[in-house]
Amino acid sequence: MNKRYSLDLSTNPTETVLGYQRQIVYHVHFWSLIAVAPLVIVQWANGHALLSLLLALFCLNLVLVILFLRTRNRYLFKGRFFALFAIACTVYSTVINGHNGLFWAYSAIAAIFFLLSLREALSVNVIFIVVMSTVSFMRFPEQEFWRIAFSLSLTGIFVGVFAWLVGRMQKELTELATTDPLTGCLNRSQLADLLNTQIQLRERYERVATLVLIDIDHFKAINDRWGHAAGDEVLTALAARLKRRLRDADQLFRIGGEEFMVILPETRHQQAEELANQLLSTIRATPVRDDIQITASAGVTEVIKGETWSTWLNRADQALYAAKDAGRNRMISVRGSARENPDFEEPESPTNGAA
């Protein structure tokens, strides 16, 4: 395989974020188990059998989630049973134990924001705070009720804002890590995963996909003659032209300096050839500036059942190099090891020698 397509799968930003999220889930459940387990015995000894049962069920949920995270790397129940048991135990404990139960509400609010999606956590915590405020109104003096209601509400607001900002930061950092800042295309960080996804769909469900590699012809000459700012303008314009022509399901990557790749799901080889020719026509149709006419070459290949992503990508790369060797400004496709369309006719539109 061509070395320029060797990718480190461990650097996938999405997987990195998910890894941190699983660590948060694990630690919240683990330390909750450490804190809650002794209370099962304490409440039983105090004659609160129902509360002890609720706490035992809560601990069982915590153990199951921890085991599934450790053994299957799967987030069981998505935090919903945690929220249910935490609220039930806290409310009932406040009813029978007063302040000793109330104190757990603050940590429960924070944990719910870490374990549920932001929208779910907001809805659940609003209900939780309303119920706790109602119980406090019936259980404690009026002055304490107001302190409790406001302190619970402020805790929910502060932790909610923090969770929202952390989620927004994660999203923006992931976008920065997975998107080419110049063109807005996807970068190579998720390339292997997305190619593997298409291969798995081919293996399991006979769903096809085709790769198109596109490389700007004589791009170095553009940088040498007009400067790197003009080169960046060419890259941006080309990416914009490709995006306008592609479907929402198609995925556009910038994988090299002047090289782009398109994953075309649910697209047969012949359809991809037609689209590739249309893309090349779109690229050369209009100068980027009055004095910069560009053309590009393309390699096309459909995924083959049983192959790896690297083999698939390398075959597309070979097709692209064949198009370059054949004179540029053209598309060549490859099926397996057999080259298709080796005598592809160059379009009528002239090719600018500096493009």
Coordinates of C-alpha atoms in Angstrom, one line a residue:
M1 CA 0.0 0.0 0.0
N2 CA 1.1 3.5 -0.7
K3 CA 2.6 4.9 2.5
R4 CA 0.9 8.2 2.2
Y5 CA -2.4 6.4 3.1
S6 CA -1.1 4.8 6.3
L7 CA -3.5 6.1 9.0
D8 CA -3.3 5.9 12.8
L9 CA -6.8 4.7 13.9
S10 CA -6.0 5.7 17.5
T11 CA -6.0 9.4 16.5
N12 CA -9.8 9.5 15.6
P13 CA -11.1 12.6 17.5
T14 CA -14.6 11.2 17.7
E15 CA -13.3 8.0 19.4
T16 CA -11.2 10.1 21.7
V17 CA -14.2 12.1 22.8
L18 CA -16.3 9.0 23.3
G19 CA -13.4 7.5 25.3
Y20 CA -13.4 10.4 27.7
Q21 CA -17.2 10.3 28.0
R22 CA -17.1 6.6 28.9
Q23 CA -14.5 7.4 31.6
I24 CA -16.8 10.0 33.1
V25 CA -19.7 7.5 33.1
Y26 CA -17.5 4.9 34.7
H27 CA -16.2 7.1 37.5
V28 CA -19.6 8.6 38.3
H29 CA -21.0 5.0 38.6
F30 CA -18.0 3.7 40.5
W31 CA -17.8 6.4 43.1
S32 CA -21.6 6.4 43.5
L33 CA -21.4 2.7 44.2
I34 CA -18.7 3.3 46.9
A35 CA -20.9 6.0 48.5
V36 CA -24.3 4.3 48.3
A37 CA -23.5 0.6 49.1
P38 CA -22.9 1.2 52.8
L39 CA -26.3 3.0 53.0
V40 CA -28.1 -0.2 52.1
I41 CA -27.0 -1.7 55.4
V42 CA -27.5 1.6 57.4
Q43 CA -31.0 2.1 56.2
W44 CA -31.9 -1.5 56.8
A45 CA -30.5 -1.3 60.4
N46 CA -32.6 1.9 60.9
G47 CA -35.7 0.0 60.0
H48 CA -36.2 1.6 56.6
A49 CA -36.7 -1.5 54.5
L50 CA -38.2 0.2 51.4
L51 CA -35.4 2.7 51.2
S52 CA -32.9 -0.1 51.7
L53 CA -34.5 -2.0 48.8
L54 CA -34.4 1.1 46.6
L55 CA -30.7 1.7 47.4
A56 CA -29.9 -2.0 46.7
L57 CA -31.6 -1.8 43.3
F58 CA -29.6 1.4 42.7
C59 CA -26.4 -0.4 43.5
L60 CA -27.4 -3.3 41.2
N61 CA -27.8 -0.8 38.4
L62 CA -24.4 0.7 39.1
V63 CA -22.7 -2.7 39.1
L64 CA -24.3 -3.7 35.8
V65 CA -23.3 -0.5 34.1
I66 CA -19.7 -0.8 35.4
L67 CA -19.5 -4.4 34.2
F68 CA -20.8 -3.6 30.7
L69 CA -18.4 -0.7 30.4
R70 CA -15.5 -2.9 31.4
T71 CA -16.3 -6.0 29.5
R72 CA -18.2 -4.8 26.4
N73 CA -17.4 -1.1 26.3
R74 CA -21.1 -0.4 26.2
Y75 CA -23.1 2.2 28.2
L76 CA -26.0 0.2 29.6
F77 CA -29.3 2.0 30.2
K78 CA -27.7 5.4 29.1
G79 CA -27.9 6.8 32.6
R80 CA -31.7 6.6 32.8
F81 CA -32.0 4.1 35.6
F82 CA -29.3 6.0 37.5
A83 CA -31.5 9.1 37.3
L84 CA -34.6 7.2 38.2
F85 CA -33.1 5.5 41.3
A86 CA -31.2 8.5 42.4
I87 CA -34.3 10.7 42.4
A88 CA -36.5 8.0 44.0
C89 CA -34.0 7.3 46.8
T90 CA -33.3 11.0 47.5
V91 CA -37.0 12.0 47.6
Y92 CA -38.0 9.1 49.8
S93 CA -35.0 9.6 52.1
T94 CA -35.8 13.3 52.5
V95 CA -39.4 12.3 53.4
I96 CA -38.3 9.9 56.2
N97 CA -34.9 11.2 57.1
G98 CA -35.2 15.0 56.6
H99 CA -31.9 16.8 55.9
N100 CA -29.9 13.6 55.8
G101 CA -31.7 12.7 52.6
L102 CA -31.9 16.2 51.2
F103 CA -28.1 16.6 51.0
W104 CA -27.9 13.8 48.4
A105 CA -30.0 15.9 46.0
Y106 CA -27.1 18.2 45.1
S107 CA -24.7 15.5 44.0
A108 CA -27.6 13.7 42.2
I109 CA -28.3 16.9 40.1
A110 CA -24.7 17.1 39.0
A111 CA -24.4 13.4 38.2
I112 CA -27.6 13.5 36.0
F113 CA -26.1 16.3 33.9
F114 CA -23.0 14.2 33.3
L115 CA -24.8 11.0 32.5
L116 CA -27.8 12.0 30.3
S117 CA -27.9 14.1 27.2
L118 CA -28.3 17.8 27.9
R119 CA -31.9 17.9 26.9
E120 CA -32.9 14.9 28.9
A121 CA -30.9 16.1 31.9
L122 CA -32.6 19.5 31.9
S123 CA -36.1 17.9 31.8
V124 CA -35.3 15.3 34.5
N125 CA -33.6 17.9 36.8
V126 CA -36.5 20.4 36.4
I127 CA -38.9 17.7 37.6
F128 CA -36.5 16.6 40.3
I129 CA -36.1 20.1 41.7
V130 CA -39.8 20.7 41.6
V131 CA -40.5 17.5 43.5
M132 CA -37.7 18.2 46.0
S133 CA -39.0 21.7 46.6
T134 CA -42.5 20.3 47.1
V135 CA -41.2 17.8 49.7
S136 CA -39.2 20.5 51.4
F137 CA -42.2 22.7 51.6
M138 CA -44.1 20.0 53.4
R139 CA -41.2 18.7 55.5
F140 CA -39.3 21.8 56.6
P141 CA -40.1 25.3 58.0
E142 CA -40.9 28.0 55.4
Q143 CA -37.5 29.8 55.7
E144 CA -35.6 26.5 55.1
F145 CA -37.9 25.7 52.2
W146 CA -36.9 28.9 50.3
R147 CA -33.2 28.3 51.0
I148 CA -33.5 24.7 49.7
A149 CA -35.6 25.6 46.6
F150 CA -33.1 28.4 45.6
S151 CA -30.0 26.4 46.4
L152 CA -31.2 23.4 44.4
S153 CA -32.2 25.7 41.5
L154 CA -28.9 27.4 41.5
T155 CA -27.1 24.1 41.6
G156 CA -29.1 22.9 38.6
I157 CA -28.4 26.2 36.7
F158 CA -24.6 26.2 37.4
V159 CA -24.1 22.6 36.6
G160 CA -26.4 22.8 33.5
V161 CA -24.4 25.8 32.1
F162 CA -21.2 24.0 32.7
A163 CA -22.4 20.8 31.0
W164 CA -23.7 22.9 28.1
L165 CA -20.4 24.7 27.7
V166 CA -18.4 21.4 27.9
G167 CA -20.7 19.8 25.3
R168 CA -20.3 22.8 23.0
M169 CA -16.5 22.8 23.5
Q170 CA -16.4 19.0 22.7
K171 CA -18.4 19.5 19.5
E172 CA -16.3 22.5 18.3
L173 CA -13.0 20.7 19.1
T174 CA -14.2 17.6 17.3
E175 CA -15.1 19.7 14.3
L176 CA -11.7 21.4 14.3
A177 CA -10.0 18.0 14.5
T178 CA -12.0 16.4 11.7
T179 CA -12.4 19.3 9.3
D180 CA -9.8 20.9 7.0
P181 CA -9.8 24.6 8.1
L182 CA -9.1 25.9 4.6
T183 CA -11.7 24.1 2.5
G184 CA -14.2 22.9 5.2
C185 CA -13.9 19.3 3.9
L186 CA -13.4 16.4 6.1
N187 CA -9.8 15.5 6.9
R188 CA -8.0 12.2 7.2
S189 CA -8.7 11.7 10.9
Q190 CA -11.9 9.7 10.2
L191 CA -11.0 8.3 6.8
A192 CA -10.3 4.7 7.8
D193 CA -13.4 4.4 10.0
L194 CA -15.7 5.7 7.2
L195 CA -14.1 3.5 4.6
N196 CA -14.5 0.5 7.0
T197 CA -18.2 1.4 7.5
Q198 CA -18.8 1.2 3.7
I199 CA -16.9 -2.1 3.6
Q200 CA -19.0 -3.6 6.4
L201 CA -22.2 -2.5 4.6
R202 CA -20.9 -4.3 1.5
E203 CA -20.1 -7.4 3.4
R204 CA -23.3 -7.6 5.4
Y205 CA -26.0 -6.1 3.2
E206 CA -24.5 -6.1 -0.3
R207 CA -24.7 -2.3 -0.4
V208 CA -22.1 -0.8 -2.8
A209 CA -20.0 2.3 -2.5
T210 CA -17.4 3.9 -4.8
L211 CA -14.4 6.1 -4.3
V212 CA -13.4 9.0 -6.4
L213 CA -9.9 10.5 -6.0
I214 CA -9.4 14.0 -7.5
D215 CA -6.1 15.8 -7.9
I216 CA -5.6 19.3 -9.3
D217 CA -3.3 19.3 -12.4
H218 CA -0.1 21.2 -12.1
F219 CA -0.9 22.7 -8.8
K220 CA 2.7 23.4 -8.0
A221 CA 2.9 25.7 -11.0
I222 CA 0.0 27.7 -9.7
N223 CA 1.8 28.2 -6.4
D224 CA 5.0 29.1 -8.2
R225 CA 3.5 31.5 -10.6
W226 CA 0.7 33.2 -8.5
G227 CA 1.8 32.5 -5.0
H228 CA 0.4 30.3 -2.2
A229 CA -2.5 32.7 -1.5
A230 CA -3.7 32.0 -5.0
G231 CA -3.2 28.3 -4.4
D232 CA -5.4 28.5 -1.3
E233 CA -8.0 30.3 -3.4
V234 CA -7.9 27.5 -5.9
L235 CA -8.4 24.8 -3.3
T236 CA -11.3 26.7 -1.7
A237 CA -13.0 27.2 -5.0
L238 CA -12.5 23.6 -6.1
A239 CA -14.0 22.3 -2.8
A240 CA -17.0 24.7 -3.1
R241 CA -17.6 23.5 -6.7
L242 CA -17.5 19.8 -5.6
K243 CA -19.8 20.4 -2.7
R244 CA -22.4 22.0 -4.9
R245 CA -22.4 19.0 -7.2
L246 CA -22.5 16.2 -4.5
R247 CA -25.4 14.7 -2.6
D248 CA -25.9 15.2 1.1
A249 CA -25.0 11.5 1.7
D250 CA -21.6 11.9 -0.2
Q251 CA -18.6 12.6 1.9
L252 CA -15.8 14.9 0.7
F253 CA -12.3 14.8 2.1
R254 CA -9.2 16.8 1.5
I255 CA -6.5 14.1 2.0
G256 CA -3.4 15.9 0.6
G257 CA -2.2 19.3 -0.5
E258 CA -4.2 19.4 -3.7
E259 CA -5.9 15.9 -3.5
F260 CA -9.5 15.3 -2.6
M261 CA -11.5 12.2 -2.1
V262 CA -15.2 11.5 -2.4
I263 CA -17.0 8.5 -0.8
L264 CA -20.2 7.8 -2.8
P265 CA -22.5 5.5 -0.8
E266 CA -25.1 3.4 -2.7
T267 CA -23.3 4.2 -6.0
R268 CA -22.3 1.7 -8.7
H269 CA -19.1 2.0 -10.7
Q270 CA -20.8 3.3 -13.8
Q271 CA -22.8 6.0 -11.9
A272 CA -19.5 7.1 -10.2
E273 CA -17.7 7.4 -13.6
E274 CA -20.5 9.6 -14.9
L275 CA -20.4 11.8 -11.7
A276 CA -16.5 12.0 -11.8
N277 CA -16.7 13.3 -15.4
Q278 CA -19.3 15.8 -14.4
L279 CA -17.1 16.9 -11.5
L280 CA -14.1 17.4 -13.7
S281 CA -16.2 19.4 -16.1
T282 CA -17.4 21.6 -13.3
I283 CA -13.9 22.1 -12.1
R284 CA -12.6 23.3 -15.5
A285 CA -15.8 25.2 -16.6
T286 CA -14.9 28.5 -15.0
P287 CA -11.5 30.1 -14.2
V288 CA -10.9 30.6 -10.4
R289 CA -9.8 34.1 -11.3
D290 CA -9.6 35.8 -14.7
D291 CA -6.1 34.4 -15.2
I292 CA -6.2 31.0 -13.4
Q293 CA -7.8 28.1 -15.4
I294 CA -7.7 24.8 -13.5
T295 CA -8.2 21.2 -14.5
A296 CA -8.1 18.0 -12.5
S297 CA -7.6 14.3 -12.9
A298 CA -9.7 11.6 -11.2
G299 CA -9.5 7.9 -10.3
V300 CA -12.6 5.9 -9.7
T301 CA -13.1 2.4 -8.2
E302 CA -16.0 0.5 -6.5
V303 CA -15.5 -1.5 -3.3
I304 CA -14.9 -5.2 -3.7
K305 CA -16.3 -7.7 -1.2
G306 CA -13.7 -9.1 1.1
E307 CA -11.1 -6.4 0.7
T308 CA -9.6 -3.9 3.2
W309 CA -10.0 -0.2 3.2
S310 CA -6.4 0.3 2.4
T311 CA -6.6 -2.0 -0.7
W312 CA -9.7 -0.1 -1.9
L313 CA -8.0 3.3 -1.4
N314 CA -4.8 2.1 -3.0
R315 CA -6.6 0.9 -6.1
A316 CA -8.3 4.4 -6.5
D317 CA -4.8 5.9 -6.1
Q318 CA -3.5 3.7 -8.9
A319 CA -6.4 4.8 -11.1
L320 CA -5.6 8.5 -10.3
Y321 CA -1.9 8.0 -11.2
A322 CA -3.0 6.3 -14.5
A323 CA -5.1 9.4 -15.3
K324 CA -2.1 11.6 -14.6
D325 CA 0.2 9.4 -16.7
A326 CA -2.3 9.4 -19.6
G327 CA -2.1 13.2 -19.9
R328 CA -4.2 14.6 -17.0
N329 CA -7.6 16.4 -17.2
R330 CA -9.4 13.0 -17.4
M331 CA -10.9 10.2 -15.4
I332 CA -9.8 6.6 -15.3
S333 CA -11.6 3.9 -13.4
V334 CA -10.3 0.5 -12.1
R335 CA -12.3 -2.6 -11.2
G336 CA -10.2 -5.0 -9.3
S337 CA -6.9 -5.2 -11.1
A338 CA -8.4 -4.5 -14.5
R339 CA -8.2 -0.9 -15.7
E340 CA -11.4 0.5 -17.3
N341 CA -11.5 3.2 -20.0
P342 CA -7.8 3.4 -20.8
D343 CA -8.6 5.3 -24.0
F344 CA -10.8 7.9 -22.4
E345 CA -11.0 10.9 -24.7
E346 CA -9.9 14.2 -23.4
P347 CA -12.7 16.8 -23.5
E348 CA -12.9 19.5 -26.1
S349 CA -12.2 22.3 -23.6
P350 CA -8.6 23.3 -23.7
T351 CA -6.2 22.7 -20.8
N352 CA -4.3 25.7 -19.5
G353 CA -0.7 24.6 -19.4
A354 CA -0.1 26.4 -16.1
A355 CA -3.2 25.0 -14.4

